[in-house]
């Protein structure tokens, strides 16, 4: 399934029963667009920018949180700067309940975000059947101390499949495990310190394609994270989403956009 070009239609035309997977290119962002994204942040988010001395870290946070606000504004009908978030014990955000009145079409909106390299991935589930989602995105790259990463993050069986490969295939296979495990933990509202080794994934022998494909997940001492899918959102990246849903087979809509397009299409209030 080819990924569509950056969307030019109002978000209201999207299938509300599907989970939207938005891939946002962040490599080229004009200063006025970045300023608009940053101005939408809350006072607390603005304060978090200040200690981040490195310009790249400040830019990444402004892009991630700003794009999230602008995207969610289309689903909620609220201005980006007016959105308020509540946070789980491990920092997973959700929209504060004050944004979901009885008549809201997006009551219980599920969403999650991941950033890697020059791409941002945001998953949004508007259907009431979707209880929670977790997404992870990783740029395929060479890894340092791969054997140590395998010991800390993978089960013995998973590690064996990685270390049997040559580079760069071994690095890429580790990142496939990593994305799947992190998506699962995020769907559960847990952090990566909550033992990635409590999850064991069965990867397909072939490389991921553009279409999200289901992966088998076994757990040891953890609640099951739901159905897990992995795909290649664009060349050089791998992504995963874990979905807790009443639907046996959730459907996905793959979308691409840019920060400039999100800002340009923002609602006026």
Short mmCIF file of C-alpha atoms in Angstrom, two decimals:
data_model
loop_
_atom_site.label_atom_id
_atom_site.label_comp_id
_atom_site.label_asym_id
_atom_site.label_seq_id
_atom_site.Cartn_x
_atom_site.Cartn_y
_atom_site.Cartn_z
CA UNK A 1 0.00 0.00 0.00
CA UNK A 2 1.69 3.26 -1.05
CA UNK A 3 1.80 5.98 1.59
CA UNK A 4 -0.16 9.02 0.42
CA UNK A 5 1.46 12.37 -0.11
CA UNK A 6 1.04 14.99 2.66
CA UNK A 7 -2.67 15.22 3.27
CA UNK A 8 -4.49 18.24 1.87
CA UNK A 9 -8.02 17.30 2.97
CA UNK A 10 -9.67 18.28 6.25
CA UNK A 11 -9.10 15.67 8.91
CA UNK A 12 -12.85 15.25 9.27
CA UNK A 13 -12.86 13.11 6.11
CA UNK A 14 -10.76 10.42 7.81
CA UNK A 15 -12.35 7.14 8.87
CA UNK A 16 -13.09 7.61 12.60
CA UNK A 17 -13.04 3.84 13.13
CA UNK A 18 -9.41 3.56 12.00
CA UNK A 19 -6.18 4.36 13.81
CA UNK A 20 -4.35 7.16 12.01
CA UNK A 21 -0.58 6.82 11.79
CA UNK A 22 0.93 10.22 10.97
CA UNK A 23 4.53 10.36 9.73
CA UNK A 24 5.83 13.93 9.97
CA UNK A 25 9.04 15.01 8.24
CA UNK A 26 11.01 17.36 10.52
CA UNK A 27 14.26 17.77 8.58
CA UNK A 28 13.33 21.17 7.09
CA UNK A 29 11.28 23.50 9.30
CA UNK A 30 11.26 27.24 8.63
CA UNK A 31 11.80 29.53 11.67
CA UNK A 32 8.24 30.99 11.55
CA UNK A 33 6.77 27.47 11.64
CA UNK A 34 8.99 26.47 14.55
CA UNK A 35 8.00 29.67 16.36
CA UNK A 36 4.29 28.84 15.87
CA UNK A 37 4.80 25.34 17.23
CA UNK A 38 6.69 26.61 20.25
CA UNK A 39 4.11 29.31 20.99
CA UNK A 40 1.41 26.60 21.27
CA UNK A 41 3.22 24.93 24.19
CA UNK A 42 1.95 25.32 27.73
CA UNK A 43 3.86 27.34 30.31
CA UNK A 44 5.10 24.08 31.82
CA UNK A 45 6.33 22.83 28.46
CA UNK A 46 7.99 26.18 27.77
CA UNK A 47 9.79 25.89 31.11
CA UNK A 48 11.08 22.46 30.15
CA UNK A 49 12.70 23.99 27.07
CA UNK A 50 14.90 26.32 29.10
CA UNK A 51 17.18 23.75 30.79
CA UNK A 52 17.76 22.05 27.46
CA UNK A 53 20.91 23.97 26.58
CA UNK A 54 21.58 22.17 23.31
CA UNK A 55 19.67 23.84 20.45
CA UNK A 56 18.95 20.44 18.87
CA UNK A 57 17.24 19.21 22.05
CA UNK A 58 15.16 22.39 22.29
CA UNK A 59 14.18 22.11 18.64
CA UNK A 60 13.19 18.43 18.97
CA UNK A 61 10.98 19.10 21.98
CA UNK A 62 9.30 22.10 20.37
CA UNK A 63 8.68 20.07 17.21
CA UNK A 64 7.37 16.99 19.00
CA UNK A 65 5.03 18.70 21.45
CA UNK A 66 4.02 21.44 19.04
CA UNK A 67 3.12 19.03 16.23
CA UNK A 68 1.21 16.86 18.70
CA UNK A 69 -0.84 19.86 19.83
CA UNK A 70 -1.58 21.04 16.30
CA UNK A 71 -2.55 17.54 15.17
CA UNK A 72 -4.79 16.84 18.17
CA UNK A 73 -6.49 20.21 17.70
CA UNK A 74 -8.00 18.86 14.47
CA UNK A 75 -9.51 15.90 16.30
CA UNK A 76 -10.76 17.75 19.37
CA UNK A 77 -11.90 21.05 17.86
CA UNK A 78 -9.75 22.89 20.41
CA UNK A 79 -7.02 25.43 19.74
CA UNK A 80 -3.54 23.85 20.00
CA UNK A 81 -2.50 26.08 22.89
CA UNK A 82 -5.68 25.33 24.87
CA UNK A 83 -5.13 21.58 25.09
CA UNK A 84 -4.33 20.30 28.57
CA UNK A 85 -2.65 16.99 29.30
CA UNK A 86 -2.71 14.61 32.23
CA UNK A 87 0.20 12.24 32.75
CA UNK A 88 0.41 8.64 33.89
CA UNK A 89 2.84 7.39 36.54
CA UNK A 90 5.59 7.00 33.91
CA UNK A 91 4.83 10.22 32.06
CA UNK A 92 2.55 8.96 29.27
CA UNK A 93 0.29 11.89 28.27
CA UNK A 94 -3.45 11.83 27.71
CA UNK A 95 -5.90 14.63 27.15
CA UNK A 96 -7.33 16.04 30.34
CA UNK A 97 -10.99 15.09 30.81
CA UNK A 98 -12.13 18.72 30.58
CA UNK A 99 -11.61 18.53 26.81
CA UNK A 100 -14.13 15.76 26.34
CA UNK A 101 -17.68 16.90 26.92
CA UNK A 102 -20.62 14.48 26.52
CA UNK A 103 -21.17 15.55 22.93
CA UNK A 104 -17.52 15.20 21.89
CA UNK A 105 -16.95 12.88 18.93
CA UNK A 106 -13.49 12.16 20.28
CA UNK A 107 -14.22 11.26 23.88
CA UNK A 108 -11.49 8.92 25.07
CA UNK A 109 -9.06 9.85 22.26
CA UNK A 110 -6.02 7.56 22.37
CA UNK A 111 -2.70 8.84 21.06
CA UNK A 112 1.03 8.32 21.33
CA UNK A 113 4.17 9.87 19.87
CA UNK A 114 7.69 8.82 18.93
CA UNK A 115 10.59 10.75 17.38
CA UNK A 116 13.72 9.46 15.67
CA UNK A 117 16.12 11.19 13.33
CA UNK A 118 14.22 13.60 11.08
CA UNK A 119 10.85 11.89 11.44
CA UNK A 120 8.05 12.10 13.98
CA UNK A 121 5.36 9.43 14.31
CA UNK A 122 2.02 10.15 15.98
CA UNK A 123 -0.67 7.50 16.31
CA UNK A 124 -4.26 8.63 16.98
CA UNK A 125 -7.20 6.35 17.73
CA UNK A 126 -10.56 8.13 17.85
CA UNK A 127 -12.84 5.08 18.03
CA UNK A 128 -14.28 4.15 21.41
CA UNK A 129 -13.09 0.57 20.84
CA UNK A 130 -9.46 1.73 21.05
CA UNK A 131 -8.48 1.78 24.73
CA UNK A 132 -4.77 2.56 24.48
CA UNK A 133 -1.97 2.65 21.91
CA UNK A 134 1.80 2.83 22.04
CA UNK A 135 4.03 3.70 19.08
CA UNK A 136 7.76 3.66 18.50
CA UNK A 137 9.83 4.81 15.55
CA UNK A 138 13.51 4.12 15.00
CA UNK A 139 15.92 5.20 12.29
CA UNK A 140 17.92 2.19 11.14
CA UNK A 141 21.54 2.78 12.11
CA UNK A 142 24.73 1.17 13.39
CA UNK A 143 24.70 0.46 17.12
CA UNK A 144 27.58 0.51 19.57
CA UNK A 145 28.02 -2.31 22.09
CA UNK A 146 25.35 -4.45 20.45
CA UNK A 147 26.05 -7.51 22.58
CA UNK A 148 25.55 -5.50 25.77
CA UNK A 149 22.27 -4.08 24.46
CA UNK A 150 21.10 -7.61 23.69
CA UNK A 151 21.91 -8.77 27.24
CA UNK A 152 19.98 -5.89 28.81
CA UNK A 153 16.98 -5.68 26.50
CA UNK A 154 16.37 -9.02 24.80
CA UNK A 155 15.50 -12.52 25.92
CA UNK A 156 18.17 -15.19 25.27
CA UNK A 157 16.23 -16.48 22.26
CA UNK A 158 15.88 -12.99 20.78
CA UNK A 159 19.53 -12.17 21.40
CA UNK A 160 20.62 -15.35 19.66
CA UNK A 161 18.76 -14.36 16.48
CA UNK A 162 20.45 -10.94 16.51
CA UNK A 163 24.01 -12.05 17.26
CA UNK A 164 23.87 -14.75 14.58
CA UNK A 165 23.71 -12.01 11.93
CA UNK A 166 26.40 -9.82 10.42
CA UNK A 167 26.31 -6.02 10.54
CA UNK A 168 24.26 -4.05 9.62
CA UNK A 169 21.56 -6.74 9.61
CA UNK A 170 22.20 -7.50 13.29
CA UNK A 171 21.77 -3.83 14.27
CA UNK A 172 18.57 -3.55 12.26
CA UNK A 173 17.13 -6.73 13.78
CA UNK A 174 17.83 -5.43 17.28
CA UNK A 175 16.00 -2.21 16.40
CA UNK A 176 13.02 -4.24 15.19
CA UNK A 177 12.85 -5.92 18.60
CA UNK A 178 13.34 -2.58 20.33
CA UNK A 179 10.52 -0.82 18.49
CA UNK A 180 8.10 -3.64 19.19
CA UNK A 181 8.96 -3.85 22.88
CA UNK A 182 8.88 -0.09 23.42
CA UNK A 183 5.50 0.19 21.68
CA UNK A 184 4.14 -2.53 23.97
CA UNK A 185 5.46 -0.87 27.13
CA UNK A 186 4.11 2.52 26.07
CA UNK A 187 0.66 1.03 25.42
CA UNK A 188 0.77 -0.32 28.98
CA UNK A 189 1.86 3.06 30.33
CA UNK A 190 5.23 1.67 31.41
CA UNK A 191 8.78 2.87 30.80
CA UNK A 192 11.59 0.94 29.17
CA UNK A 193 13.14 0.37 32.59
CA UNK A 194 10.21 -1.96 33.30
CA UNK A 195 12.21 -4.84 31.85
CA UNK A 196 12.09 -5.33 28.13
CA UNK A 197 13.02 -8.92 28.88
CA UNK A 198 9.49 -9.48 30.21
CA UNK A 199 8.35 -9.43 26.57
CA UNK A 200 9.37 -11.88 23.88
CA UNK A 201 8.54 -11.11 20.27
CA UNK A 202 8.44 -13.36 17.23
CA UNK A 203 9.69 -11.42 14.21
CA UNK A 204 8.77 -12.33 10.66
CA UNK A 205 11.76 -13.76 8.77
CA UNK A 206 11.35 -11.12 6.06
CA UNK A 207 11.88 -7.38 6.42
CA UNK A 208 8.89 -5.19 7.31
CA UNK A 209 6.84 -3.75 4.46
CA UNK A 210 4.82 -0.53 4.12
CA UNK A 211 1.75 -2.29 5.53
CA UNK A 212 1.54 -2.85 9.33
CA UNK A 213 1.82 -6.60 9.95
CA UNK A 214 0.90 -8.34 13.19
CA UNK A 215 3.66 -9.78 15.40
CA UNK A 216 3.35 -12.43 18.10
CA UNK A 217 3.97 -11.24 21.68
CA UNK A 218 4.54 -13.40 24.76
CA UNK A 219 4.71 -11.84 28.24
CA UNK A 220 6.29 -12.88 31.50
CA UNK A 221 4.84 -11.10 34.53
CA UNK A 222 3.31 -8.24 32.53
CA UNK A 223 -0.22 -7.50 31.42
CA UNK A 224 -0.58 -8.34 27.74
CA UNK A 225 -0.12 -5.15 25.68
CA UNK A 226 -2.67 -6.05 23.00
CA UNK A 227 -2.03 -6.64 19.32
CA UNK A 228 1.37 -5.56 18.02
CA UNK A 229 2.12 -4.47 14.47
CA UNK A 230 5.33 -3.47 12.71
CA UNK A 231 5.96 -1.76 9.37
CA UNK A 232 8.39 0.37 7.36
CA UNK A 233 6.91 3.89 7.28
CA UNK A 234 9.61 5.19 4.94
CA UNK A 235 13.04 4.11 3.73
CA UNK A 236 15.58 3.78 6.54
CA UNK A 237 13.04 3.59 9.38
CA UNK A 238 11.09 0.91 11.23
CA UNK A 239 7.99 1.51 13.34
CA UNK A 240 5.68 -0.44 15.62
CA UNK A 241 2.29 0.09 17.25
CA UNK A 242 0.67 -1.84 20.10
CA UNK A 243 -3.12 -1.54 20.28
CA UNK A 244 -5.42 -2.38 23.16
CA UNK A 245 -8.81 -2.53 21.47
CA UNK A 246 -12.19 -4.19 21.62
CA UNK A 247 -11.88 -4.69 17.86
CA UNK A 248 -10.27 -7.97 16.89
CA UNK A 249 -8.51 -6.46 13.89
CA UNK A 250 -8.01 -2.69 14.10
CA UNK A 251 -7.53 -0.89 10.80
CA UNK A 252 -4.90 1.73 10.04
CA UNK A 253 -4.66 4.78 7.84
CA UNK A 254 -1.10 5.77 6.94
CA UNK A 255 -0.67 9.52 6.51
CA UNK A 256 2.20 11.89 5.86
CA UNK A 257 2.39 15.59 6.61
CA UNK A 258 4.82 18.32 7.63
CA UNK A 259 4.95 20.81 10.51
CA UNK A 260 4.25 23.62 8.03
CA UNK A 261 1.09 21.88 6.77
CA UNK A 262 -0.16 21.33 10.32
CA UNK A 263 0.36 24.99 11.20
CA UNK A 264 -1.16 26.22 7.93
CA UNK A 265 -4.33 24.14 8.42
CA UNK A 266 -4.80 25.11 12.08
CA UNK A 267 -8.30 26.11 13.03
CA UNK A 268 -9.08 29.74 13.83
CA UNK A 269 -10.78 30.47 17.16
#
